[in-house]
Short mmCIF file of C-alpha atoms in Angstrom, two decimals:
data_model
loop_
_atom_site.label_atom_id
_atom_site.label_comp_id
_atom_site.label_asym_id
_atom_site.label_seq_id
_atom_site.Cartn_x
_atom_site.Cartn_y
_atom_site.Cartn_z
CA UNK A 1 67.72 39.46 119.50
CA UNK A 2 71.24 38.50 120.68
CA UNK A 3 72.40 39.33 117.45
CA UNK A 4 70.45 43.03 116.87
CA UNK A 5 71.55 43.53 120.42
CA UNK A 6 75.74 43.01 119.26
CA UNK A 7 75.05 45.09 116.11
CA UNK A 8 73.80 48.00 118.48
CA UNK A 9 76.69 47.81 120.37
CA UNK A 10 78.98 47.57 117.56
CA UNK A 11 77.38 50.51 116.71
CA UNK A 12 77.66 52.57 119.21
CA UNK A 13 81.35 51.86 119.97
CA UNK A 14 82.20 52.79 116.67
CA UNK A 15 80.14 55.82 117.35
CA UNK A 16 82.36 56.51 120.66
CA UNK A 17 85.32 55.63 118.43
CA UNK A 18 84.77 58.64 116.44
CA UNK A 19 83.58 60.79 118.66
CA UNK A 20 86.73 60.29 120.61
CA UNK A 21 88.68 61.14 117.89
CA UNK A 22 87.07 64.53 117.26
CA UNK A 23 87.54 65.38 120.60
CA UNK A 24 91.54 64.56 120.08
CA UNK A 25 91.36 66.67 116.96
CA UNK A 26 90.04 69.40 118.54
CA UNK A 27 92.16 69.67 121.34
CA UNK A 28 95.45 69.10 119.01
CA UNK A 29 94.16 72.69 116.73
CA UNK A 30 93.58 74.74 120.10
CA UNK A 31 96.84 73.17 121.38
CA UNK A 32 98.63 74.05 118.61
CA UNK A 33 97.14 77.83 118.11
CA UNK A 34 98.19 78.84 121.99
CA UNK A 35 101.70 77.40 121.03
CA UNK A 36 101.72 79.31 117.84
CA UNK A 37 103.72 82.64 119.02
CA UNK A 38 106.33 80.23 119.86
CA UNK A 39 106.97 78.25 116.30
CA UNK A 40 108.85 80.59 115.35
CA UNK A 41 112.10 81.68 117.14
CA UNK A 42 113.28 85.39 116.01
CA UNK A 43 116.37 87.05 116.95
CA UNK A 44 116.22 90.02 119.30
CA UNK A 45 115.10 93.25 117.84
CA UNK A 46 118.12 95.71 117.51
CA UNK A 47 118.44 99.23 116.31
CA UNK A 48 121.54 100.82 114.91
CA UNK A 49 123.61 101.74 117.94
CA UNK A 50 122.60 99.47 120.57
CA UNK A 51 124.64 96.83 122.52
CA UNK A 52 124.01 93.48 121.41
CA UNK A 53 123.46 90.93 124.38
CA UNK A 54 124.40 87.80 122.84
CA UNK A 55 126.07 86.29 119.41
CA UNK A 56 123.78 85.97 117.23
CA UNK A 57 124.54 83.41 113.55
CA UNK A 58 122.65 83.43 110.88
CA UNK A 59 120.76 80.08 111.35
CA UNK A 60 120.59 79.43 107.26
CA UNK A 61 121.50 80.74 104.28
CA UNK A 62 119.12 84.01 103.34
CA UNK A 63 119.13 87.46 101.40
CA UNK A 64 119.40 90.93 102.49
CA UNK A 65 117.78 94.10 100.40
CA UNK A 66 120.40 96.80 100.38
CA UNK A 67 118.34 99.77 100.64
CA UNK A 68 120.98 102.17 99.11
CA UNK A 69 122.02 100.32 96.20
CA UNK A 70 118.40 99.61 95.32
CA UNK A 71 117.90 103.64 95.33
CA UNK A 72 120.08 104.34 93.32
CA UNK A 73 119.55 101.64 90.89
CA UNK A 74 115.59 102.81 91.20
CA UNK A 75 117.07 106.36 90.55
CA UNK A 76 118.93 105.67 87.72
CA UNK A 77 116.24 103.79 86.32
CA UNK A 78 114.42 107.02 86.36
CA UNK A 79 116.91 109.13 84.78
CA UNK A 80 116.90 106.81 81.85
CA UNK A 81 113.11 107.31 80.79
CA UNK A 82 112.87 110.11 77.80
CA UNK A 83 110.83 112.88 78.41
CA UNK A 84 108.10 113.28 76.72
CA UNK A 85 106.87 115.66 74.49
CA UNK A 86 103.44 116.44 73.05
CA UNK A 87 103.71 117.67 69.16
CA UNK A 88 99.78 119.38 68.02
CA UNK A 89 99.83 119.42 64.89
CA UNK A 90 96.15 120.86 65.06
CA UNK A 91 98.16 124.59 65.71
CA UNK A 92 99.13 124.70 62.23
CA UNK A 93 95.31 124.68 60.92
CA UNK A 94 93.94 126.24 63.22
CA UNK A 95 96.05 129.55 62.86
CA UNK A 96 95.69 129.26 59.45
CA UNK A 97 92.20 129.77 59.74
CA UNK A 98 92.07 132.11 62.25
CA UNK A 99 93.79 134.27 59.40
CA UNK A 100 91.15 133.32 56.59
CA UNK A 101 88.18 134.25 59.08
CA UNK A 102 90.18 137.49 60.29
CA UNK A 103 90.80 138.55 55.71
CA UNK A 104 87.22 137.18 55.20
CA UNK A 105 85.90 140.03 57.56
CA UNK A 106 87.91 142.84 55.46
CA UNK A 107 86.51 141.19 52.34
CA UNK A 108 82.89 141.59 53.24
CA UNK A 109 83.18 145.22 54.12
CA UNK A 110 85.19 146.50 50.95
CA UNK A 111 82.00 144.44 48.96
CA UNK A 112 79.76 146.65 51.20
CA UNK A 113 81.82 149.97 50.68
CA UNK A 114 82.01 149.76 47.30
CA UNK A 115 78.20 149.41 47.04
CA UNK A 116 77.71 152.21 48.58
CA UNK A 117 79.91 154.61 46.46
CA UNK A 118 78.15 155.26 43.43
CA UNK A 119 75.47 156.71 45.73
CA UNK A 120 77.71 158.92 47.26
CA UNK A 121 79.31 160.01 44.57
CA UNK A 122 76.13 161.28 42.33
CA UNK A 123 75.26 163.63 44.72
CA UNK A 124 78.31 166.07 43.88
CA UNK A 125 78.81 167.42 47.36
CA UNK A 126 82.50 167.13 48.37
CA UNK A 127 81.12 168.19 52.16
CA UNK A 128 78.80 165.03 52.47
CA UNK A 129 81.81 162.40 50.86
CA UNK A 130 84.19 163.87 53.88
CA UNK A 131 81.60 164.12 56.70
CA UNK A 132 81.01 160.44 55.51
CA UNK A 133 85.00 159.66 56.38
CA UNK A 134 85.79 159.28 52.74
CA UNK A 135 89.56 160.69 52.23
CA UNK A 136 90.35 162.21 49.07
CA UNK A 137 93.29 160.79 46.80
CA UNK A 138 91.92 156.63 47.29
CA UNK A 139 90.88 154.70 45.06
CA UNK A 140 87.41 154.23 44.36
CA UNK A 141 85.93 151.68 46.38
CA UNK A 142 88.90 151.70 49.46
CA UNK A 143 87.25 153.87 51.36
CA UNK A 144 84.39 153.55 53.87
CA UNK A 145 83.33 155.26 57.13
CA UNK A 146 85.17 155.96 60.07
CA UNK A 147 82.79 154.65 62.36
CA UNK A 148 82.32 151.08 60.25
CA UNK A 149 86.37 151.24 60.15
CA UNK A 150 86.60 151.36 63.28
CA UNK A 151 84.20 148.25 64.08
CA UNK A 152 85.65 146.08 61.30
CA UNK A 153 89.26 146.88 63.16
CA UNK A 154 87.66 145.78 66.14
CA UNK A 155 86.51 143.24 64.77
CA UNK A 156 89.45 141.78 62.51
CA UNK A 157 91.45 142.06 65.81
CA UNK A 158 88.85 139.93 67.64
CA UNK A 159 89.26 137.18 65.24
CA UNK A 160 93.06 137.14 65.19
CA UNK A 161 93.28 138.03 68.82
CA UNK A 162 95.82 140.44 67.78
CA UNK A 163 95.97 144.44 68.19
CA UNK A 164 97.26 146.79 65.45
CA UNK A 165 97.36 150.77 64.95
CA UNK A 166 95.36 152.59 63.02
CA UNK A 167 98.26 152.92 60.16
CA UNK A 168 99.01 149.13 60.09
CA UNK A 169 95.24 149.13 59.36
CA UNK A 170 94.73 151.04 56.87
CA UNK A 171 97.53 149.04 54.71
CA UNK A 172 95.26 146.35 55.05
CA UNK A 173 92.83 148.25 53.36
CA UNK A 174 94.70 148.18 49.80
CA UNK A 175 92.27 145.38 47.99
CA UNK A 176 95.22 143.87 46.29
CA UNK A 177 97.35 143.55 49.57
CA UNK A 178 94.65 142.16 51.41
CA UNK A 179 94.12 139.48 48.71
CA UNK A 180 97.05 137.73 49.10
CA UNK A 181 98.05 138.58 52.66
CA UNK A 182 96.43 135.36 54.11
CA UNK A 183 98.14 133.21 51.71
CA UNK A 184 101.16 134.66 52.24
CA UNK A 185 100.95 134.65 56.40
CA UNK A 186 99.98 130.67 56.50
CA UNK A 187 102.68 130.02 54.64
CA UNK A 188 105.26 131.81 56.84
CA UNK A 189 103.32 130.03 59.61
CA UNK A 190 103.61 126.56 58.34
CA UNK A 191 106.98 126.72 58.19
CA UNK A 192 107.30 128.36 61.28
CA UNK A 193 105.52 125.50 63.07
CA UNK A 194 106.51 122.31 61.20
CA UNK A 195 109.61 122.62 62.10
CA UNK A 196 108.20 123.01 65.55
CA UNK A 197 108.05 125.79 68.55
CA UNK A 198 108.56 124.82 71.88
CA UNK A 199 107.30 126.32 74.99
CA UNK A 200 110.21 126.38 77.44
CA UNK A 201 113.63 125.87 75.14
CA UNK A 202 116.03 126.00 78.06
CA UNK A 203 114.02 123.33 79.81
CA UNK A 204 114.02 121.26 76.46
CA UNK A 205 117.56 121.65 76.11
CA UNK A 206 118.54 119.75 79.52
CA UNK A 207 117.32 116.38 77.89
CA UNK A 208 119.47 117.13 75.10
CA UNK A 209 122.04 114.38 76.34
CA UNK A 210 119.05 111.37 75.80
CA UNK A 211 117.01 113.19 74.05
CA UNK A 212 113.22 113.04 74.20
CA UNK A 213 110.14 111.13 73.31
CA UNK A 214 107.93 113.07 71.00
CA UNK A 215 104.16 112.16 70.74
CA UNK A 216 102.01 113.48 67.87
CA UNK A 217 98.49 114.25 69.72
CA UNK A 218 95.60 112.39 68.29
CA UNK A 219 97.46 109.60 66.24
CA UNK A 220 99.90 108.86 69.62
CA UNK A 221 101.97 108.30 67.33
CA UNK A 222 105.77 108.53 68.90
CA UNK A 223 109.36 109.20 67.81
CA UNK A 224 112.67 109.70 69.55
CA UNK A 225 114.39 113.11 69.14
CA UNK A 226 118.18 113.46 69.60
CA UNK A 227 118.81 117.02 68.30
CA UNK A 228 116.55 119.02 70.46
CA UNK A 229 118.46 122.55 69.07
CA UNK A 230 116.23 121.98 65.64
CA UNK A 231 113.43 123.58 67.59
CA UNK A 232 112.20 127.12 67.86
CA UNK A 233 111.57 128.75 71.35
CA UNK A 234 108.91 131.19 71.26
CA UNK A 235 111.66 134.74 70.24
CA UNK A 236 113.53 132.51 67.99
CA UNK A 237 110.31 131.49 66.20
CA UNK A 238 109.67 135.07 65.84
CA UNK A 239 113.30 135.57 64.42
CA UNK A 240 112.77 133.50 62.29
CA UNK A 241 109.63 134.92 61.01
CA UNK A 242 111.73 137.53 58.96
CA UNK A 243 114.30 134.86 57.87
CA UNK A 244 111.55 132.32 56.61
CA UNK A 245 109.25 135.39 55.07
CA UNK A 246 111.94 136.93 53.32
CA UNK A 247 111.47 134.66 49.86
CA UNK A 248 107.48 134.36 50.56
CA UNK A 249 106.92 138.12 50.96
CA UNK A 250 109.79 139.44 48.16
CA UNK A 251 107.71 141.97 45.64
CA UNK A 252 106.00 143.34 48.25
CA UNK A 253 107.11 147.74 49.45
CA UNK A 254 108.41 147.62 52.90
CA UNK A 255 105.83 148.69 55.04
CA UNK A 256 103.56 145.98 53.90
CA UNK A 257 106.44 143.14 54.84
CA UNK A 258 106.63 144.81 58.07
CA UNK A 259 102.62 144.68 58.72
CA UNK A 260 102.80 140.78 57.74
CA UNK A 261 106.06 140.28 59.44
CA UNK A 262 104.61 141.85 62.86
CA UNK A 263 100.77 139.93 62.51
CA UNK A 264 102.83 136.50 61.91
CA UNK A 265 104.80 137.05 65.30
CA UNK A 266 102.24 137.61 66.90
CA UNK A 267 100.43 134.17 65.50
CA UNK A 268 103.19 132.03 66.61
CA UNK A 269 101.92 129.70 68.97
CA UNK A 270 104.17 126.73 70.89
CA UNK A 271 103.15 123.17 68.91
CA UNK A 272 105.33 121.14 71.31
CA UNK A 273 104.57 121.05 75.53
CA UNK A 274 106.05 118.62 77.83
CA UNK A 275 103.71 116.05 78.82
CA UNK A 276 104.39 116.00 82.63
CA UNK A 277 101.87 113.26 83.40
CA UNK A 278 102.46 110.74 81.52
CA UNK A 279 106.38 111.56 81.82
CA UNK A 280 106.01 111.30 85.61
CA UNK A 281 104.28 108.04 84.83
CA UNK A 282 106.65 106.45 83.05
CA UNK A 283 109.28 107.09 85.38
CA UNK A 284 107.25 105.75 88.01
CA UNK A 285 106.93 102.40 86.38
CA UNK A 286 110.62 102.01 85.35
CA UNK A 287 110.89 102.85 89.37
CA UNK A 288 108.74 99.61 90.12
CA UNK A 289 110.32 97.21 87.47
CA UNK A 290 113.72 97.33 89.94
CA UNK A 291 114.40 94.33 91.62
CA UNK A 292 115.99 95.29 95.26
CA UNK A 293 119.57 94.87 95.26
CA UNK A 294 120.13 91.51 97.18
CA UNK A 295 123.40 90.05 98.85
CA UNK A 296 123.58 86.95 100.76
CA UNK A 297 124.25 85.70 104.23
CA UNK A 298 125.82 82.37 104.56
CA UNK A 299 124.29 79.61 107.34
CA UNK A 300 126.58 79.94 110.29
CA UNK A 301 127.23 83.70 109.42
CA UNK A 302 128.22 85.41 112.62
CA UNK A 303 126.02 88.65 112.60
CA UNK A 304 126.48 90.26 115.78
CA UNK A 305 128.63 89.40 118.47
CA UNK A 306 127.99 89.93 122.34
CA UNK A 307 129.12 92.97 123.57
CA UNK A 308 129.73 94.89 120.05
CA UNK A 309 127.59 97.93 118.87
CA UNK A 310 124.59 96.92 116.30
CA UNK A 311 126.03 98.78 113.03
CA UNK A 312 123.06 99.74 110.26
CA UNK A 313 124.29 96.48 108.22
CA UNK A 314 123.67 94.82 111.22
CA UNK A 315 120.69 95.96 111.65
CA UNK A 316 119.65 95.38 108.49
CA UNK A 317 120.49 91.78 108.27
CA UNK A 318 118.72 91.22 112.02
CA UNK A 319 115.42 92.52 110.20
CA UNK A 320 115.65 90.21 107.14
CA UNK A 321 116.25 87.50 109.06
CA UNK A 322 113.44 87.87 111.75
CA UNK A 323 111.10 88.78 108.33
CA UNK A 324 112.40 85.59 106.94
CA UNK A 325 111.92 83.61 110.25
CA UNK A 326 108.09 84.50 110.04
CA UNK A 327 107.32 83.47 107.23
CA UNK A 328 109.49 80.45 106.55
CA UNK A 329 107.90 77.08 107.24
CA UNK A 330 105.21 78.56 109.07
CA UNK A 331 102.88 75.86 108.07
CA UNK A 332 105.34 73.46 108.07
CA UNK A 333 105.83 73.97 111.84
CA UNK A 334 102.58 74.18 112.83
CA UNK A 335 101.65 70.59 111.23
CA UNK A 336 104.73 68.94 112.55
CA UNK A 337 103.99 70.42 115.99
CA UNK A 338 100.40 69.75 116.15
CA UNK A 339 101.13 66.23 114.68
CA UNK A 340 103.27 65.39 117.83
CA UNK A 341 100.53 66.91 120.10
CA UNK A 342 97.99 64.97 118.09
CA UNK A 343 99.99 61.10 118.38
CA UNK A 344 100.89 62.31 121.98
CA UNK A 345 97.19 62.06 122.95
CA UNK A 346 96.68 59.19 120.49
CA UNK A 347 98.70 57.43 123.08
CA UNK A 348 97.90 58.76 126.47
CA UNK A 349 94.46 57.62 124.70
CA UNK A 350 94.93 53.92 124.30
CA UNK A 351 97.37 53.42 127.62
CA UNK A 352 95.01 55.62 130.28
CA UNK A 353 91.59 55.32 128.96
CA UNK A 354 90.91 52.97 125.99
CA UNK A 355 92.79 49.94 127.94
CA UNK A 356 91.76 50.55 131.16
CA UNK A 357 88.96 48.29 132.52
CA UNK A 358 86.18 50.05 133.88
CA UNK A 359 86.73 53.52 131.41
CA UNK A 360 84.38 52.53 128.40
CA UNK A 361 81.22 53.71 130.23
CA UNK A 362 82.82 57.51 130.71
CA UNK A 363 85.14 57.43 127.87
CA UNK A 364 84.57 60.72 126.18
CA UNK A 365 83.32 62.43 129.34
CA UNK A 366 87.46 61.60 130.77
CA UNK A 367 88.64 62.94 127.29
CA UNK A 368 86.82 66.56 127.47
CA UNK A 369 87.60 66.37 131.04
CA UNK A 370 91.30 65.83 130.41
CA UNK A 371 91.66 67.73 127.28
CA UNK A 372 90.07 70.94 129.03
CA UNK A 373 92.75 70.22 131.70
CA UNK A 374 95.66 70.60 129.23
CA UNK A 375 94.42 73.15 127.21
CA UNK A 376 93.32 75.62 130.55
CA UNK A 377 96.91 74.79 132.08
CA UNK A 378 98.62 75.41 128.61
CA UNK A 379 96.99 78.96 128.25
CA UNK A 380 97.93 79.58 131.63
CA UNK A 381 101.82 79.17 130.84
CA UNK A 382 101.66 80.98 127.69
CA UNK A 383 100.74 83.87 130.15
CA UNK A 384 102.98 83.52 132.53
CA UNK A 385 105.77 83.26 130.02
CA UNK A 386 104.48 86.83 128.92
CA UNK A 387 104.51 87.87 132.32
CA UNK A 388 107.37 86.62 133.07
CA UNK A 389 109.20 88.40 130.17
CA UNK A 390 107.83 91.75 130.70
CA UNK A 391 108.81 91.57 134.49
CA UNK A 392 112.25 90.02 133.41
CA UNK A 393 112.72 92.97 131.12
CA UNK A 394 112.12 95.66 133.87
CA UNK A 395 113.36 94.17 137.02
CA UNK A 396 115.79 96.01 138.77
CA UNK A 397 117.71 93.40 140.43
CA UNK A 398 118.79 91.26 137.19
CA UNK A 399 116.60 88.58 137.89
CA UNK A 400 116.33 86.51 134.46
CA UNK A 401 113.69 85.58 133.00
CA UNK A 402 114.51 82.10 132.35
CA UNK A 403 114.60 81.51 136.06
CA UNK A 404 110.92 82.94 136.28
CA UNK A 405 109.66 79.80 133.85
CA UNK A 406 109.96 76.94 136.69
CA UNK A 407 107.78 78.87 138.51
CA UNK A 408 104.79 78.25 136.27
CA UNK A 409 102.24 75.67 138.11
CA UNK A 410 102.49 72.78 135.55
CA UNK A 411 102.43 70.31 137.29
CA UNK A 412 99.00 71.42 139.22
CA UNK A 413 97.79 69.81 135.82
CA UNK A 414 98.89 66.27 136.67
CA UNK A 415 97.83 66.47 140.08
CA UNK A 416 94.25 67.52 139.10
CA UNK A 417 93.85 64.77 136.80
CA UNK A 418 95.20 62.19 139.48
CA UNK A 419 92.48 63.81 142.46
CA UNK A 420 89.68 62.70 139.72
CA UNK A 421 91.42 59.72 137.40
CA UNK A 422 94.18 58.36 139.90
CA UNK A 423 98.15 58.10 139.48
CA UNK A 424 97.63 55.51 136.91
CA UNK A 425 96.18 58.03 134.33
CA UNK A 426 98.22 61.24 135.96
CA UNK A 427 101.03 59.37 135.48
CA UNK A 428 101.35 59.13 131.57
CA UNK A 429 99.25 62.61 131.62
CA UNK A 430 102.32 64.17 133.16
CA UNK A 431 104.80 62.71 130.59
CA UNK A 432 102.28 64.35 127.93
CA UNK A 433 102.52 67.72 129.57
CA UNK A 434 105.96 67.82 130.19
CA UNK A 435 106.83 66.92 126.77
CA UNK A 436 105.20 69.50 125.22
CA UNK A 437 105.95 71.96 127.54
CA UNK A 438 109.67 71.70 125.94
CA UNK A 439 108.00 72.64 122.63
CA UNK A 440 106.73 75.57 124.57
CA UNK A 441 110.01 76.92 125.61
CA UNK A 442 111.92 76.81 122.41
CA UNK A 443 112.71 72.87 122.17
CA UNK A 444 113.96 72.85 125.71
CA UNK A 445 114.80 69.84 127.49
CA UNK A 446 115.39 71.11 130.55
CA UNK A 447 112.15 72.66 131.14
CA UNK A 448 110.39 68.96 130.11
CA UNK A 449 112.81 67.28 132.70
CA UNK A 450 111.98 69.64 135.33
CA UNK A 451 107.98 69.96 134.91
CA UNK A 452 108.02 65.54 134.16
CA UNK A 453 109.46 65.77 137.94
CA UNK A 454 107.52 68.42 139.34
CA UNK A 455 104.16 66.94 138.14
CA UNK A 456 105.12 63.00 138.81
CA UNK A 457 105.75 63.78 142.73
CA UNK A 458 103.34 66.15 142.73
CA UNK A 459 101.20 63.86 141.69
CA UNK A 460 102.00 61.00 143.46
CA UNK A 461 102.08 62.65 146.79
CA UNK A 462 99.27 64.68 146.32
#
């Protein structure tokens, strides 16, 4: 029995053991989270133009973006992507066969005229062959009605999406001209457009200094183009009509070189568009792929002095390093400073309550009772430090803030754990408070002098 009886105890001191140190834990994390605004210690915010209050050094070496140079290098960046142009080569073919379709549609009417003009010519009666449209003088099987003229001009027009008059038509009636006309046209035309037709010329010819990207649609297939005057705008294409017809179209009586010469003309169709998109794309990207332009301030740096007028370099380099304060050895801090809370209460553990005779039987009823303490008194400074600093800011009579701190009722915390634990447990309860209290206020000794004091005779006495 004696010895189930010590195994049960053992038990349930080890049990206390560990409950006691969860209760530590916690009390170290919400500890450490109220003093977390105050890890890290930033410089005053300044604008360009305003007085500054105090030096202020650079505290460690860091980097500053120079938001001008950066533009411009961003800029320039931009300036060196190509434009890009999109070359169809689908324009070519498709013309082309706009022009076959368009001849096709002459072809099958003269096959249905000239069927038709043996019948009309058996019956002998000049007066029927005109009131049928025929004219006198053709040759047999050129003519047909005007009404079906008219709808085959119509539409042959349609097809070609061009307009002609009723002279340039009827040249196109002449079986031999027409035969080779469509030949002739998509040759023009393909030599016209391989050599390529741009849209806007003048707009080309501003990229003529780096030249341009050109991207064959469907195959994506892309080249770099340095001599941007090789291509046609749309009235030099059609200049050049005449020039590249002239060996293509020789044998042929004026008039009919300057029916095929006006249809082709009117065919010519840009091959090459800028490709604003993707362009704009591009340039976008080469925008991101700039590093910021970095320079460096030195540890010990003096940025601003008291007295002197925040310049926008100055202001600049306050910003970088209050970014570079947050985010520095964040976690760093807030381990080291919730380890030194943590063996803090390790000790005022073992001297107050594990060591004192009598203490076992309420051990972790003093700890949440104590730990509450701190914590309710510690959330109560970090608002009166905000207080504080908002009054300090807009007080009339100077009063500085500072001065405000050693009003804050610290050491009420000592002095409520001595009314319920005696001085014997206030006593190293106050040293606790008061030394991390001078984590509270920036590492300040004077403040953990001055509340040690405050809460020892206030405790004492009380």
């Amino acid at each position: 029995m004696n010895m189930k009886f010590a195994d049960l105890r053992l038990h349930k001191q080890k049990a206390t053991k560990g409950v006691s140190l969860g209760i530590l834990l916690v009390v170290t994390v919400l500890t450490t989270l109220i003093f977390y605004p105050n890890l890290v210690i930033t410089p005053p915010a300044y604008e360009a133009g305003d007085i500054a209050e105090e030096n202020i050094k650079a505290p460690r070496d860091f980097f500053v973006e120079d938001p001008a140079a950066t533009s411009e290098k961003r800029i320039q960046a931009r300036n060196r992507v190509q434009a890009i142009y999109d070359f169809d080569p689908v324009v070519t073919g498709r013309v082309s066969r706009q022009v076959k379709e368009a001849f096709a549609v002459l072809a099958e009417n003269r096959g249905s005229a000239a069927n038709e003009q043996p019948a009309s010519a058996a019956d002998g009666k000049p007066a029927a062959r005109l009131a049928a449209g025929t004219v006198q003088g053709e040759p047999p099987g050129s003519a047909m009605p005007l009404d079906e003229k008219a709808e085959k001009k119509a539409a042959f027009e349609a097809v070609l999406d061009v307009t002609l008059g009723n002279g340039a038509f009827k040249l196109l009636e002449n079986q031999s001209f027409t035969s080779k006309a469509p030949a002739l046209i998509s040759e023009i035309l393909t030599r016209i457009l391989n050599n390529g037709v741009v849209a806007d010329k003048e707009m080309l010819l501003r990229e003529q200094e780096q030249g341009i990207v050109l991207k064959t649609v469907g195959s994506g297939e892309e080249v770099v183009v340095w001599n941007l005057r090789q291509f046609y705008g749309p009235d030099q294409a059609k200049t050049m009509v005449r020039v590249a017809g002239d060996p293509v179209l020789r044998g042929l009586d004026y008039n009919q070189i300057n029916l095929l010469v006006d249809i082709t003309q009117r065919l010519i169709q840009p091959n090459i568009t800028v490709n604003r998109t993707l362009t704009e794309n591009r340039r976008q990207e080469a925008e991101r792929g700039v590093n910021p332009v970095l320079y460096q301030v030195k540890k010990g740096e003096m940025i601003v002095r008291e007295g002197q007028r925040v310049t926008e370099a100055d202001a600049l380099k306050l910003d970088a390093l209050a970014r570079h304060a947050e985010r520095s050895g964040m976690v760093g801090k807030s381990f080291g400073t919730g380890l030194i809370i943590f063996w803090l209460l390790i000790i005022t553990y073992f001297i107050t309550l594990h060591y004192r005779i009598g203490a076992h039987a309420h051990e972790n009823r003093n700890m949440v009772f104590m730990g509450t303490i701190l914590i309710g008194f510690f959330v109560l400074a970090q608002l009166s430090i905000s207080l504080a600093t908002a009054f300090g800011q807009g007080a009339a009579m100077g009063l500085a803030t500072e001065s405000m701190f050693y009003g804050i009722p610290l050491a009420a915390a000592a002095m409520t754990v001595c009314q319920f634990a005696g001085f014997s447990v206030a006593f190293p309860f106050a040293i606790v408070v008061a030394l991390i209290a001078g984590l509270l206020f920036e590492s300040s000794y004077i403040y953990s002098i001055y509340f040690l004091a405050s809460s020892i005779v206030g405790a004492y006495w009380i």
